[in-house]
Coordinates of C-alpha atoms in Angstrom, one line a residue:
X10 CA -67.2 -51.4 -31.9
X11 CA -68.3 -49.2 -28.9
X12 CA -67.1 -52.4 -26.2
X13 CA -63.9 -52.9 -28.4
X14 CA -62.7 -49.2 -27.8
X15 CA -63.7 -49.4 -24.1
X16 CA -61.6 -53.0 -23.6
X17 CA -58.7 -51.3 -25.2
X18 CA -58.6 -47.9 -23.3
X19 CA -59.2 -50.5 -19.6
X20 CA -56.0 -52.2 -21.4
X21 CA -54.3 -49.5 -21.5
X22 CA -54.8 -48.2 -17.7
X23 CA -53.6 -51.6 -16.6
X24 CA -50.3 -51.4 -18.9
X25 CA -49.8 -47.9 -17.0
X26 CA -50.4 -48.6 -13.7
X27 CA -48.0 -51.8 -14.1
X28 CA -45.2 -48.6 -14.8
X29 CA -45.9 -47.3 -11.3
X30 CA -43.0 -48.1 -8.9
X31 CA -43.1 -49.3 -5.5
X32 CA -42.1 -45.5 -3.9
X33 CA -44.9 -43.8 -6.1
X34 CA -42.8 -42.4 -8.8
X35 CA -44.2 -42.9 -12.0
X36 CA -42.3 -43.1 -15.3
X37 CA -42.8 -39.8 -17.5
X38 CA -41.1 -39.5 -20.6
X39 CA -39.1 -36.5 -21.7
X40 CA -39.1 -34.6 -18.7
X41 CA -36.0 -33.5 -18.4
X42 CA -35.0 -36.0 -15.6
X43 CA -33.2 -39.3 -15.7
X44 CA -34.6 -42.9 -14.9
X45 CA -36.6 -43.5 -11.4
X46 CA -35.1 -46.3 -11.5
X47 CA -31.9 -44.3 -9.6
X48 CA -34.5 -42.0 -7.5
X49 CA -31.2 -40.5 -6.6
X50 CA -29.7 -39.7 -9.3
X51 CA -32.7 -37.1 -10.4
X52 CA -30.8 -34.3 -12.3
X53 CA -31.4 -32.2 -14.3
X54 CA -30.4 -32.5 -18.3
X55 CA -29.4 -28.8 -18.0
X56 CA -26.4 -30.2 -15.4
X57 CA -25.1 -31.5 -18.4
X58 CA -24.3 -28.5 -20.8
X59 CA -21.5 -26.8 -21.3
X60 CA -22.1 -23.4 -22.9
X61 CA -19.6 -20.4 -23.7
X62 CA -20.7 -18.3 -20.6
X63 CA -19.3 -21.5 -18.4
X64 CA -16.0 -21.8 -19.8
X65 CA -16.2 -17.6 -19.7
X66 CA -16.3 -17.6 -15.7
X67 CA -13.1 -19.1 -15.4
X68 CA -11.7 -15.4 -16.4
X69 CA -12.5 -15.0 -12.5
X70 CA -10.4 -17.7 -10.6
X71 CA -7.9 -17.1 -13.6
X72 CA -7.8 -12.9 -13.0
X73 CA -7.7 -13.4 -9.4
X74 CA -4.8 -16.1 -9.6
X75 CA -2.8 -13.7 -11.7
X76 CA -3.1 -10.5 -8.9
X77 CA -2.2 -12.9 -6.7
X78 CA 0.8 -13.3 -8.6
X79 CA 1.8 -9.9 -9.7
X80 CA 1.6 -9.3 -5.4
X81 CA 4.2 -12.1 -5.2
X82 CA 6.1 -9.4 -7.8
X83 CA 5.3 -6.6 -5.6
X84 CA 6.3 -7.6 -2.2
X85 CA 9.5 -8.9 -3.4
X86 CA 10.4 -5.5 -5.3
X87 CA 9.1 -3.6 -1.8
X88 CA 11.4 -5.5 0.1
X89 CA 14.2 -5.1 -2.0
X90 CA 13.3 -1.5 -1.7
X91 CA 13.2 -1.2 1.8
X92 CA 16.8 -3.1 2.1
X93 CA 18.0 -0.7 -0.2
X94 CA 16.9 2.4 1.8
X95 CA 18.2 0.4 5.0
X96 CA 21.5 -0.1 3.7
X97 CA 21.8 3.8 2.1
X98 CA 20.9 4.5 5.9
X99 CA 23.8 2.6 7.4
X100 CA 26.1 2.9 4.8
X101 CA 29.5 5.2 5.0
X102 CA 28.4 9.2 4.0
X103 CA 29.8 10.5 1.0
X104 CA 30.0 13.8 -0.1
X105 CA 26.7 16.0 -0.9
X106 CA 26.8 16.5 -4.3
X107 CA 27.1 20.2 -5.6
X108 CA 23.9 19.5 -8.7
X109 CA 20.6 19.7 -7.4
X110 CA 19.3 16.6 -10.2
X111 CA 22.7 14.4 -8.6
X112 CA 20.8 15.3 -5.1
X113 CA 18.0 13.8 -6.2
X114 CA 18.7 10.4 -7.3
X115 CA 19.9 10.0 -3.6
X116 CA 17.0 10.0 -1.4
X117 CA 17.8 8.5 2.3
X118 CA 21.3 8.9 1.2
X119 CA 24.0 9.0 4.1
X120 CA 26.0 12.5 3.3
X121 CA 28.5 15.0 4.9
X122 CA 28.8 18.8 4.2
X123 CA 30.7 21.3 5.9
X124 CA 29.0 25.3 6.7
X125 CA 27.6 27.7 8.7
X126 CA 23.7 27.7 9.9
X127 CA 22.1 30.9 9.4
X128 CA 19.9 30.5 13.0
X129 CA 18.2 33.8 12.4
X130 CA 16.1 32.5 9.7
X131 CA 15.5 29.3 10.8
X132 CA 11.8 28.1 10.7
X133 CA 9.6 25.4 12.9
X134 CA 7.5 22.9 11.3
X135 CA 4.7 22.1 13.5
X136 CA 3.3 20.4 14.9
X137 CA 6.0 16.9 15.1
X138 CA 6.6 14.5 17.3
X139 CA 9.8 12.8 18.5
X140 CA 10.3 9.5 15.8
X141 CA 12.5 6.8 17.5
X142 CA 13.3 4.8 14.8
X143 CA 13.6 5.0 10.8
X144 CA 11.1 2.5 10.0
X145 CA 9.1 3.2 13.3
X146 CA 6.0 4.6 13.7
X147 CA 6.2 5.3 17.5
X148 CA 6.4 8.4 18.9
X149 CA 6.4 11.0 21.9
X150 CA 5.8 14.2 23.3
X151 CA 4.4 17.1 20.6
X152 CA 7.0 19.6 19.7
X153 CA 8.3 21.3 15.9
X154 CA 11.2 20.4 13.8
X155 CA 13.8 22.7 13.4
X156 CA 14.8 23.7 9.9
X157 CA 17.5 26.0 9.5
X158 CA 19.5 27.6 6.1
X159 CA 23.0 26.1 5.6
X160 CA 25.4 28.1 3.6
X161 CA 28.2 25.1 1.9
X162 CA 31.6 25.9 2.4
X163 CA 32.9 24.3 -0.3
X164 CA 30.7 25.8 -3.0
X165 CA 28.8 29.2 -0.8
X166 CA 25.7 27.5 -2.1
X167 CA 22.2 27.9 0.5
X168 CA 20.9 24.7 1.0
X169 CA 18.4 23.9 3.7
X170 CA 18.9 21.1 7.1
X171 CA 16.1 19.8 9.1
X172 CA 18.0 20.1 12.5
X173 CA 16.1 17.4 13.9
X174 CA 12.8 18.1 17.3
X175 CA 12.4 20.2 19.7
X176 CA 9.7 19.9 22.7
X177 CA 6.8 23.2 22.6
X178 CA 8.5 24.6 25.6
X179 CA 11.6 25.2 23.5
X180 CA 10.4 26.8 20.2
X181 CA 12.1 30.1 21.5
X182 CA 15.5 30.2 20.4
X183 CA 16.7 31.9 23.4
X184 CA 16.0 28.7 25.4
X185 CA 18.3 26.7 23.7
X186 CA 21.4 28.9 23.1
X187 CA 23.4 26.2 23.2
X188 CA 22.2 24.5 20.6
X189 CA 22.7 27.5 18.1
X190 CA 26.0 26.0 16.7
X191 CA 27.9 28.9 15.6
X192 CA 31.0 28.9 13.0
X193 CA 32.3 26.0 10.2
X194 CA 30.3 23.2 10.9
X195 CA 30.5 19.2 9.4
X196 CA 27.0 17.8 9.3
X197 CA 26.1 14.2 8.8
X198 CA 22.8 14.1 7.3
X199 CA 20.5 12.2 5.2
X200 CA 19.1 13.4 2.0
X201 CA 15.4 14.1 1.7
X202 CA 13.4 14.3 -1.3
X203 CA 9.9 15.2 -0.3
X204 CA 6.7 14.3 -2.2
X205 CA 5.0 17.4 -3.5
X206 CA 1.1 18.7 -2.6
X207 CA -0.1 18.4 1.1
X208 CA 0.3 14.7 2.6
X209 CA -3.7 14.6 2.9
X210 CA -6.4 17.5 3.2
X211 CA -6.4 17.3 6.9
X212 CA -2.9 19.1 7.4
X213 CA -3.3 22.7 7.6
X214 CA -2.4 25.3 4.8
X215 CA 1.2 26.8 5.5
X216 CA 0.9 30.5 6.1
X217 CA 4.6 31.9 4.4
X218 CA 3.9 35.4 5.2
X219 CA 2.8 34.4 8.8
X220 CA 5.7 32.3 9.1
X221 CA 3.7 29.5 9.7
X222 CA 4.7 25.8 8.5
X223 CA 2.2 22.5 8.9
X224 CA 4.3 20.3 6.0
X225 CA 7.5 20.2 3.9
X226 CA 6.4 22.5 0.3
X227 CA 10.7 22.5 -0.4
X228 CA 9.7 24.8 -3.3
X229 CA 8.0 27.5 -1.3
X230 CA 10.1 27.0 1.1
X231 CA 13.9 27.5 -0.3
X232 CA 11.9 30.3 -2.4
X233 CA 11.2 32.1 0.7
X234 CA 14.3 31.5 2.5
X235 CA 16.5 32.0 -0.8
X236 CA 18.2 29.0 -0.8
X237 CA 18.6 25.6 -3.3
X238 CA 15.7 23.0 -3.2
X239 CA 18.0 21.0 -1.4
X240 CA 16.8 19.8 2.2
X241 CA 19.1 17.1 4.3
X242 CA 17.6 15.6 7.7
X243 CA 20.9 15.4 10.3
X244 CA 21.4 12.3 12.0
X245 CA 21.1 11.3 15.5
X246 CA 25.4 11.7 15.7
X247 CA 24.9 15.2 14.7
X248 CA 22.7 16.2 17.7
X249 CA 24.4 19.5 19.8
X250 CA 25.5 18.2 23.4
X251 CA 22.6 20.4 25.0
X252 CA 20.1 17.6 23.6
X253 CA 18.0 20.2 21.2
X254 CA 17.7 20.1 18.3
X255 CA 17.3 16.5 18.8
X256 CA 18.4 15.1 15.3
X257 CA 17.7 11.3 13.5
X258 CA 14.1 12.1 12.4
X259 CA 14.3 10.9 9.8
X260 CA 11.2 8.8 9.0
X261 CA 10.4 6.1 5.7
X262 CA 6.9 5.6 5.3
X263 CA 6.8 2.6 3.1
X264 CA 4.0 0.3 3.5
X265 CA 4.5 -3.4 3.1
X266 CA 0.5 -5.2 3.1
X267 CA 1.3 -7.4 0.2
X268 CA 0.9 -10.5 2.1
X269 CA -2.4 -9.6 2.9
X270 CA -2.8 -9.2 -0.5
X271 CA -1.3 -12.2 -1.8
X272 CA -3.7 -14.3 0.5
X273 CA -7.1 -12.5 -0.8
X274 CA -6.6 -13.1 -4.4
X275 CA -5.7 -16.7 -3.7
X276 CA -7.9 -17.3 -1.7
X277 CA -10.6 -15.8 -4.2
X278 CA -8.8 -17.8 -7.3
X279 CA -9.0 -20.9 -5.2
X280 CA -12.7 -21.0 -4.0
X281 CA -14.0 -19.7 -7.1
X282 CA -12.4 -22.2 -9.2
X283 CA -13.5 -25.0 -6.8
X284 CA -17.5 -23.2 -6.8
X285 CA -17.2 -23.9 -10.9
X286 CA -15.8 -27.4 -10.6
X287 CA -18.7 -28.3 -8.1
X288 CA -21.2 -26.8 -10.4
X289 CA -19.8 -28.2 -13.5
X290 CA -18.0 -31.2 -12.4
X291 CA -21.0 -33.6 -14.2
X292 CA -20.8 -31.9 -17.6
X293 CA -17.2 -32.5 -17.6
X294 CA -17.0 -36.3 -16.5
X295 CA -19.8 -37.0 -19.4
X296 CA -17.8 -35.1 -21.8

């Protein structure tokens, strides 16, 4: 019985060792791998599963694909926006309207109206540089803007006018007499509608009782000069003969990145999706 068992296990060893292939990889059952017969084709049996979370990361090529879509939505509303400012700003003025709410449905809105500047209570903001265009950026020397109260003629309402820059060495009034327009006066001017607060923290405080003006606060300052919230920027046509106040300052900060935009959220929807196809692409050919 003893020699029986022994022949059997040495029957055995030689039935496994017939098993061994020629490269040294031996068959092994239930390992998780597929036939050494394909030595390349060694994967994984996990490769094969599909499982909730795998369908669940497709929310991140499919979130990113849709914010690349609602930019598509964006940049076309901005640029409609921006054509609509453009042609407001070379459009044919009409009338300011009397209503302060009629005013401000019609921001950079080409107007007329016809008054008197009250030049004794004018104010400077400072400091401003010299803008060249609407949509420009560029600019030149430092100086202040000149803003001025503007009594209407048609309606005696006080209404306030940027008069446009002025270089430092002219912030005293008695340097540019000539520019002091005296008597009825028809401006052509574009309506401004200011954003309230402080454009960012590093623009100084205004100082009212000092006089002293770093930003456009309308409120405090048509309280202080008595006159509507109503402020109009005059246009470059509008300019005295001296040169100063030199008017068409008017400037539209409307930023336009969308296609920047549109290209990172593709470009996130498109290599994500292709990083699950790759690491899924098995599981979904055997399915």
């Amino acid at each position: 019985m003893k020699h029986f068992a022994r022949a059997i296990s040495n029957g055995f060893r030689v039935r496994c060792s017939s098993l061994r292939q020629p490269n040294g990889i031996s068959f092994r059952a239930n390992r998780g791998y597929a036939s050494p017969a394909y030595p390349g084709h060694m994967t994984r049996a996990s490769d094969h599963e599909m499982s909730l979370g795998s369908w669940m990361l497709l929310a991140v090529p499919a979130a990113s694909f849709g914010l690349g879509v609602w930019q598509v939505q964006r940049k076309e509303w901005k640029e409609n926006l921006i054509a609509s400012m453009s042609a407001r700003l070379k459009a044919e003025p009409i009338l300011l309207p009397n209503d302060v709410a009629d005013v401000r449905t019609l921001s950079y809105q080409r107007v007329f109206v016809t008054g008197v500047f009250e030049h004794e209570n004018e104010v400077l903001l400072t400091p401003r540089t010299k803008m060249r265009e609407a949509f420009d950026g560029n600019a030149s020397d430092p100086g202040s803007q000149v803003i001025t109260p503007f009594i209407r003629k048609d309606t005696g309402e006080r209404i306030l006018v940027n008069r446009g820059w002025i270089p430092d060495e002219y912030k005293d009034p008695a340097s540019r007499q000539e520019g002091q327009l005296e008597g009825d006066i028809t401006l052509t001017a574009i309506v401004h509608n200011p954003a309230s607060g402080k454009p960012n923290t590093f623009v100084p405080d205004n100082n009212p009782e000092l006089n002293r003006w770093h930003w456009l606060d309308l409120p405090e300052l048509a309280k202080k000069l008595d006159t509507c919230e109503v402020i109009v920027e005059v246009t470059a046509e509008s300019t005295p003969k001296s040169g100063y106040p030199y008017g068409g300052q008017t400037q539209i900060n409307i930023r336009n990145e969308h296609m920047q935009y549109i290209f990172t959220w593709f470009t996130l929807s498109g290599a994500t999706l292709a990083m699950w196809f790759v690491r899924f692409r098995r599981a979904l050919f055997k399915r």
